[in-house]
CSV table of C-alpha atoms in Angstrom, one decimal:
chain,number,residue,atom,x,y,z
A,1,UNK,CA,-20.9,4.3,16.3
A,2,UNK,CA,-17.9,2.9,14.4
A,3,UNK,CA,-14.4,4.1,14.4
A,4,UNK,CA,-12.2,4.6,11.4
A,5,UNK,CA,-9.2,2.3,11.8
A,6,UNK,CA,-6.2,3.5,9.7
A,7,UNK,CA,-2.5,4.1,10.1
A,8,UNK,CA,-2.2,7.8,9.6
A,9,UNK,CA,1.2,9.3,10.3
A,10,UNK,CA,1.0,13.1,10.3
A,11,UNK,CA,3.5,15.9,10.0
A,12,UNK,CA,1.3,18.4,11.9
A,13,UNK,CA,1.8,20.0,15.3
A,14,UNK,CA,0.1,18.3,18.3
A,15,UNK,CA,-3.5,19.1,18.6
A,16,UNK,CA,-4.2,19.6,14.9
A,17,UNK,CA,-5.2,16.1,14.1
A,18,UNK,CA,-8.2,14.2,15.5
A,19,UNK,CA,-9.5,10.7,15.4
A,20,UNK,CA,-12.8,10.7,13.5
A,21,UNK,CA,-15.9,8.9,14.7
A,22,UNK,CA,-19.0,8.7,12.6
A,23,UNK,CA,-22.5,7.5,13.3
A,24,UNK,CA,-24.2,5.6,10.5
A,25,UNK,CA,-25.4,7.9,7.7
A,26,UNK,CA,-28.9,9.4,7.8
A,27,UNK,CA,-29.3,9.5,11.6
A,28,UNK,CA,-31.9,12.2,12.2
A,29,UNK,CA,-31.3,14.3,15.3
A,30,UNK,CA,-34.3,15.0,17.5
A,31,UNK,CA,-36.6,17.3,15.6
A,32,UNK,CA,-34.3,17.8,12.7
A,33,UNK,CA,-33.3,16.4,9.3
A,34,UNK,CA,-31.0,13.5,8.6
A,35,UNK,CA,-27.3,14.2,9.0
A,36,UNK,CA,-23.9,12.6,9.5
A,37,UNK,CA,-22.4,13.1,12.9
A,38,UNK,CA,-18.6,13.5,13.2
A,39,UNK,CA,-17.3,13.6,16.8
A,40,UNK,CA,-13.7,14.5,17.5
A,41,UNK,CA,-11.3,13.1,20.1
A,42,UNK,CA,-7.5,13.4,20.3
A,43,UNK,CA,-5.6,11.1,17.8
A,44,UNK,CA,-2.2,9.7,18.5
A,45,UNK,CA,0.2,10.8,15.8
A,46,UNK,CA,3.9,11.7,15.2
A,47,UNK,CA,5.6,14.8,14.0
A,48,UNK,CA,7.7,14.0,10.9
A,49,UNK,CA,10.9,15.2,9.4
A,50,UNK,CA,12.7,14.4,6.3
A,51,UNK,CA,16.4,13.4,6.8
A,52,UNK,CA,17.4,14.6,3.4
A,53,UNK,CA,16.9,18.4,2.9
A,54,UNK,CA,17.8,18.5,-0.8
A,55,UNK,CA,15.0,19.7,-3.1
A,56,UNK,CA,14.8,18.1,-6.5
A,57,UNK,CA,13.1,19.6,-9.6
A,58,UNK,CA,12.8,16.3,-11.4
A,59,UNK,CA,11.8,12.8,-10.3
A,60,UNK,CA,14.4,10.3,-9.1
A,61,UNK,CA,16.0,8.1,-11.7
A,62,UNK,CA,16.1,4.3,-11.8
A,63,UNK,CA,18.9,3.1,-9.6
A,64,UNK,CA,19.1,6.2,-7.4
A,65,UNK,CA,18.8,5.9,-3.6
A,66,UNK,CA,15.3,6.5,-2.2
A,67,UNK,CA,15.5,9.3,0.4
A,68,UNK,CA,14.8,8.3,4.0
A,69,UNK,CA,12.3,10.1,6.2
A,70,UNK,CA,10.7,9.6,9.7
A,71,UNK,CA,7.8,7.2,9.9
A,72,UNK,CA,6.9,7.8,13.6
A,73,UNK,CA,7.3,5.6,16.7
A,74,UNK,CA,11.1,6.2,16.4
A,75,UNK,CA,11.4,4.4,13.0
A,76,UNK,CA,12.7,5.8,9.7
A,77,UNK,CA,11.2,4.8,6.3
A,78,UNK,CA,14.0,2.4,5.5
A,79,UNK,CA,13.9,0.9,9.0
A,80,UNK,CA,10.1,0.3,8.5
A,81,UNK,CA,10.8,-1.3,5.1
A,82,UNK,CA,13.2,-3.7,6.7
A,83,UNK,CA,14.7,-4.8,3.4
A,84,UNK,CA,11.3,-5.4,1.7
A,85,UNK,CA,10.2,-4.4,-1.8
A,86,UNK,CA,8.0,-1.3,-1.3
A,87,UNK,CA,5.6,0.7,-3.4
A,88,UNK,CA,5.5,4.4,-2.4
A,89,UNK,CA,2.3,6.0,-3.8
A,90,UNK,CA,1.7,9.8,-3.9
A,91,UNK,CA,-2.0,10.8,-4.0
A,92,UNK,CA,-4.4,13.7,-3.3
A,93,UNK,CA,-7.2,13.6,-0.7
A,94,UNK,CA,-10.7,14.5,-1.8
A,95,UNK,CA,-9.9,13.7,-5.4
A,96,UNK,CA,-12.3,11.6,-7.4
A,97,UNK,CA,-9.5,9.8,-9.2
A,98,UNK,CA,-7.5,9.0,-6.1
A,99,UNK,CA,-10.7,8.0,-4.3
A,100,UNK,CA,-11.5,5.2,-6.7
A,101,UNK,CA,-7.8,4.3,-6.8
A,102,UNK,CA,-7.9,3.8,-3.1
A,103,UNK,CA,-10.8,1.5,-3.5
A,104,UNK,CA,-8.8,-0.6,-6.0
A,105,UNK,CA,-5.7,-0.5,-3.8
A,106,UNK,CA,-7.7,-1.7,-0.8
A,107,UNK,CA,-9.0,-4.6,-2.9
A,108,UNK,CA,-5.4,-5.6,-3.8
A,109,UNK,CA,-3.7,-4.8,-0.4
A,110,UNK,CA,-3.9,-8.5,0.6
A,111,UNK,CA,-2.1,-9.6,-2.5
A,112,UNK,CA,0.7,-7.1,-1.9
A,113,UNK,CA,0.9,-8.2,1.7
A,114,UNK,CA,1.0,-11.9,0.8
A,115,UNK,CA,4.0,-11.2,-1.5
A,116,UNK,CA,5.6,-9.2,1.3
A,117,UNK,CA,5.6,-6.0,-0.8
A,118,UNK,CA,5.1,-2.9,1.4
A,119,UNK,CA,2.6,-0.1,0.6
A,120,UNK,CA,3.0,3.6,1.7
A,121,UNK,CA,0.9,6.5,0.6
A,122,UNK,CA,2.2,10.1,0.6
A,123,UNK,CA,-0.4,13.0,0.8
A,124,UNK,CA,0.3,16.7,0.7
A,125,UNK,CA,-3.1,17.8,2.0
A,126,UNK,CA,-4.0,19.5,5.4
A,127,UNK,CA,-4.7,17.0,8.2
A,128,UNK,CA,-8.4,17.8,8.4
A,129,UNK,CA,-8.9,17.2,4.7
A,130,UNK,CA,-7.1,13.8,5.0
A,131,UNK,CA,-9.2,12.9,8.0
A,132,UNK,CA,-12.4,13.8,6.3
A,133,UNK,CA,-11.4,11.9,3.2
A,134,UNK,CA,-10.6,8.8,5.2
A,135,UNK,CA,-14.0,9.1,6.7
A,136,UNK,CA,-15.6,9.3,3.3
A,137,UNK,CA,-13.7,6.2,2.2
A,138,UNK,CA,-14.9,4.3,5.2
A,139,UNK,CA,-18.5,5.3,4.7
A,140,UNK,CA,-18.8,5.0,0.9
A,141,UNK,CA,-16.5,2.0,0.2
A,142,UNK,CA,-15.9,0.4,3.6
A,143,UNK,CA,-12.2,1.1,3.2
A,144,UNK,CA,-10.0,1.1,6.3
A,145,UNK,CA,-6.4,1.4,4.9
A,146,UNK,CA,-4.0,-1.1,6.5
A,147,UNK,CA,-0.9,0.6,5.1
A,148,UNK,CA,0.8,3.8,6.4
A,149,UNK,CA,-0.5,7.1,5.2
A,150,UNK,CA,2.0,9.9,5.4
A,151,UNK,CA,0.9,13.5,5.6
A,152,UNK,CA,3.5,15.8,3.9
A,153,UNK,CA,1.7,19.1,4.0
A,154,UNK,CA,4.9,21.2,3.6
A,155,UNK,CA,6.1,18.9,0.7
A,156,UNK,CA,9.4,18.3,2.5
A,157,UNK,CA,9.4,14.6,1.7
A,158,UNK,CA,7.9,15.1,-1.8
A,159,UNK,CA,10.7,17.6,-2.6
A,160,UNK,CA,13.4,15.0,-2.0
A,161,UNK,CA,11.7,12.6,-4.4
A,162,UNK,CA,11.2,15.3,-7.1
A,163,UNK,CA,7.4,15.0,-6.7
A,164,UNK,CA,6.5,18.7,-6.3
A,165,UNK,CA,4.4,19.7,-9.4
A,166,UNK,CA,5.3,22.6,-11.7
A,167,UNK,CA,3.3,25.0,-9.7
A,168,UNK,CA,5.5,24.3,-6.6
A,169,UNK,CA,2.5,23.9,-4.4
A,170,UNK,CA,1.2,20.4,-5.1
A,171,UNK,CA,2.2,16.8,-5.4
A,172,UNK,CA,2.7,14.8,-8.6
A,173,UNK,CA,0.7,11.5,-8.6
A,174,UNK,CA,3.5,9.0,-8.9
A,175,UNK,CA,4.2,5.4,-8.0
A,176,UNK,CA,7.7,4.5,-7.0
A,177,UNK,CA,8.9,0.9,-6.5
A,178,UNK,CA,11.9,0.6,-4.1
A,179,UNK,CA,14.0,-2.5,-3.9
A,180,UNK,CA,15.3,-4.1,-0.7
A,181,UNK,CA,18.6,-2.1,-1.0
A,182,UNK,CA,16.6,1.1,-1.0
A,183,UNK,CA,17.1,1.9,-4.7
A,184,UNK,CA,14.5,3.0,-7.2
A,185,UNK,CA,13.5,-0.1,-9.2
A,186,UNK,CA,10.6,1.3,-11.2
A,187,UNK,CA,8.5,4.5,-11.3
A,188,UNK,CA,5.6,6.2,-13.1
A,189,UNK,CA,3.7,9.4,-13.0
A,190,UNK,CA,0.0,10.0,-14.0
A,191,UNK,CA,-2.1,13.0,-14.6
A,192,UNK,CA,-4.8,13.7,-12.0
A,193,UNK,CA,-7.5,12.8,-14.6
A,194,UNK,CA,-6.4,9.2,-15.1
A,195,UNK,CA,-6.5,6.4,-12.6
A,196,UNK,CA,-3.6,4.1,-12.0
A,197,UNK,CA,-3.7,0.3,-12.6
A,198,UNK,CA,-2.5,-1.2,-9.3
A,199,UNK,CA,-2.8,-4.7,-10.7
A,200,UNK,CA,-0.1,-3.7,-13.2
A,201,UNK,CA,2.0,-2.2,-10.4
A,202,UNK,CA,1.8,-5.4,-8.4
A,203,UNK,CA,2.8,-7.3,-11.6
A,204,UNK,CA,5.8,-5.1,-12.3
A,205,UNK,CA,6.9,-5.4,-8.6
A,206,UNK,CA,6.8,-9.2,-8.9
A,207,UNK,CA,8.6,-9.0,-12.2
A,208,UNK,CA,11.3,-6.7,-10.9
A,209,UNK,CA,11.8,-9.0,-7.9
A,210,UNK,CA,12.2,-12.0,-10.2
A,211,UNK,CA,14.7,-10.3,-12.5
A,212,UNK,CA,16.7,-9.0,-9.6
A,213,UNK,CA,17.6,-12.5,-8.6
A,214,UNK,CA,17.4,-14.5,-11.9
A,215,UNK,CA,19.2,-13.8,-15.1
A,216,UNK,CA,16.0,-13.3,-17.1
A,217,UNK,CA,13.8,-10.6,-18.5
A,218,UNK,CA,10.0,-10.5,-18.5
A,219,UNK,CA,7.7,-9.8,-21.5
A,220,UNK,CA,4.7,-7.5,-21.1
A,221,UNK,CA,2.3,-10.4,-20.6
A,222,UNK,CA,4.4,-12.1,-17.8
A,223,UNK,CA,2.6,-13.0,-14.6
A,224,UNK,CA,3.3,-15.6,-11.8
A,225,UNK,CA,0.9,-17.9,-13.7
A,226,UNK,CA,2.5,-17.3,-17.1
A,227,UNK,CA,6.2,-18.0,-16.4
A,228,UNK,CA,7.5,-17.6,-20.0
A,229,UNK,CA,10.6,-15.3,-19.8
A,230,UNK,CA,13.4,-14.1,-22.0
A,231,UNK,CA,17.2,-14.6,-21.6
A,232,UNK,CA,19.6,-11.7,-21.7
A,233,UNK,CA,22.0,-11.7,-24.7
A,234,UNK,CA,24.9,-11.6,-22.1
A,235,UNK,CA,24.0,-15.2,-21.0
A,236,UNK,CA,26.0,-17.7,-23.2
A,237,UNK,CA,23.9,-20.4,-24.9
A,238,UNK,CA,26.0,-23.1,-23.3
A,239,UNK,CA,25.4,-21.8,-19.9
A,240,UNK,CA,21.7,-21.3,-20.6
A,241,UNK,CA,21.3,-24.9,-21.6
A,242,UNK,CA,22.8,-26.0,-18.3
A,243,UNK,CA,20.6,-23.6,-16.3
A,244,UNK,CA,17.4,-24.5,-18.1
A,245,UNK,CA,17.3,-28.2,-18.9
A,246,UNK,CA,13.6,-27.8,-19.9
A,247,UNK,CA,14.9,-26.3,-23.2
A,248,UNK,CA,15.6,-22.9,-24.7
A,249,UNK,CA,13.4,-21.6,-27.5
A,250,UNK,CA,15.7,-19.7,-29.8
A,251,UNK,CA,13.9,-17.2,-32.1
A,252,UNK,CA,17.0,-15.1,-32.8
A,253,UNK,CA,20.4,-15.1,-31.1
A,254,UNK,CA,19.3,-12.1,-29.1
A,255,UNK,CA,15.7,-13.4,-28.5
A,256,UNK,CA,15.5,-16.6,-26.5
A,257,UNK,CA,12.7,-17.9,-24.3
A,258,UNK,CA,12.4,-20.3,-21.5
A,259,UNK,CA,9.4,-21.4,-19.4
A,260,UNK,CA,9.9,-21.0,-15.6
A,261,UNK,CA,7.8,-23.1,-13.2
A,262,UNK,CA,4.6,-21.2,-12.5
A,263,UNK,CA,3.4,-20.4,-8.9
């Protein structure tokens, strides 16, 4: 039998969460029909708490501080980030949309990691629902998440980020990019019926990282392999010519382009 290997940090009381083991599908028991076997054994996890008790009715704004919360093993979220760019993703277990999103995110996880961009998923579902869903992801897509998954069943963390939906009982599906200083750099919210494009979220994380250090702005088609960027109007032309000896393409005084070296 194979074991699901994931980093699942739970907010539930001890004894409520179990490590899930599965036999391969369609293993017939003696004298019976084919079935899937799920055996339970105790799973090591950590009780969580949010350090900020304020409840928000709206999502955080750009530039606001991202609330901290416990990550387990004695670390807080900001300690775990360790000054990295981080994408916090809220999702729902046992959702068809979030299931295929996880498949896409798992495919791109290596690219996020190679760029040192952290991933964290926030779920509001009961522990057993999350455990069952992770088992389904392993069986159906061979997905074993390598990033932390936070169970926020009482919505205490979600409330500090303004992610509680209008019913007050569920989680908005949002993606929040947090910069190394712990401030909100980009965010988006999606309906449950439409999947998110995580390739675009990786692109905007890389673009935000670039523009946080260089005095440039990125067009919608910018990628690491297409390094054409724009210059802000606040950058004098004389200074721009010194910074970019390769030349400045002036379309209008407020619309100037330069080509940066591609990765």
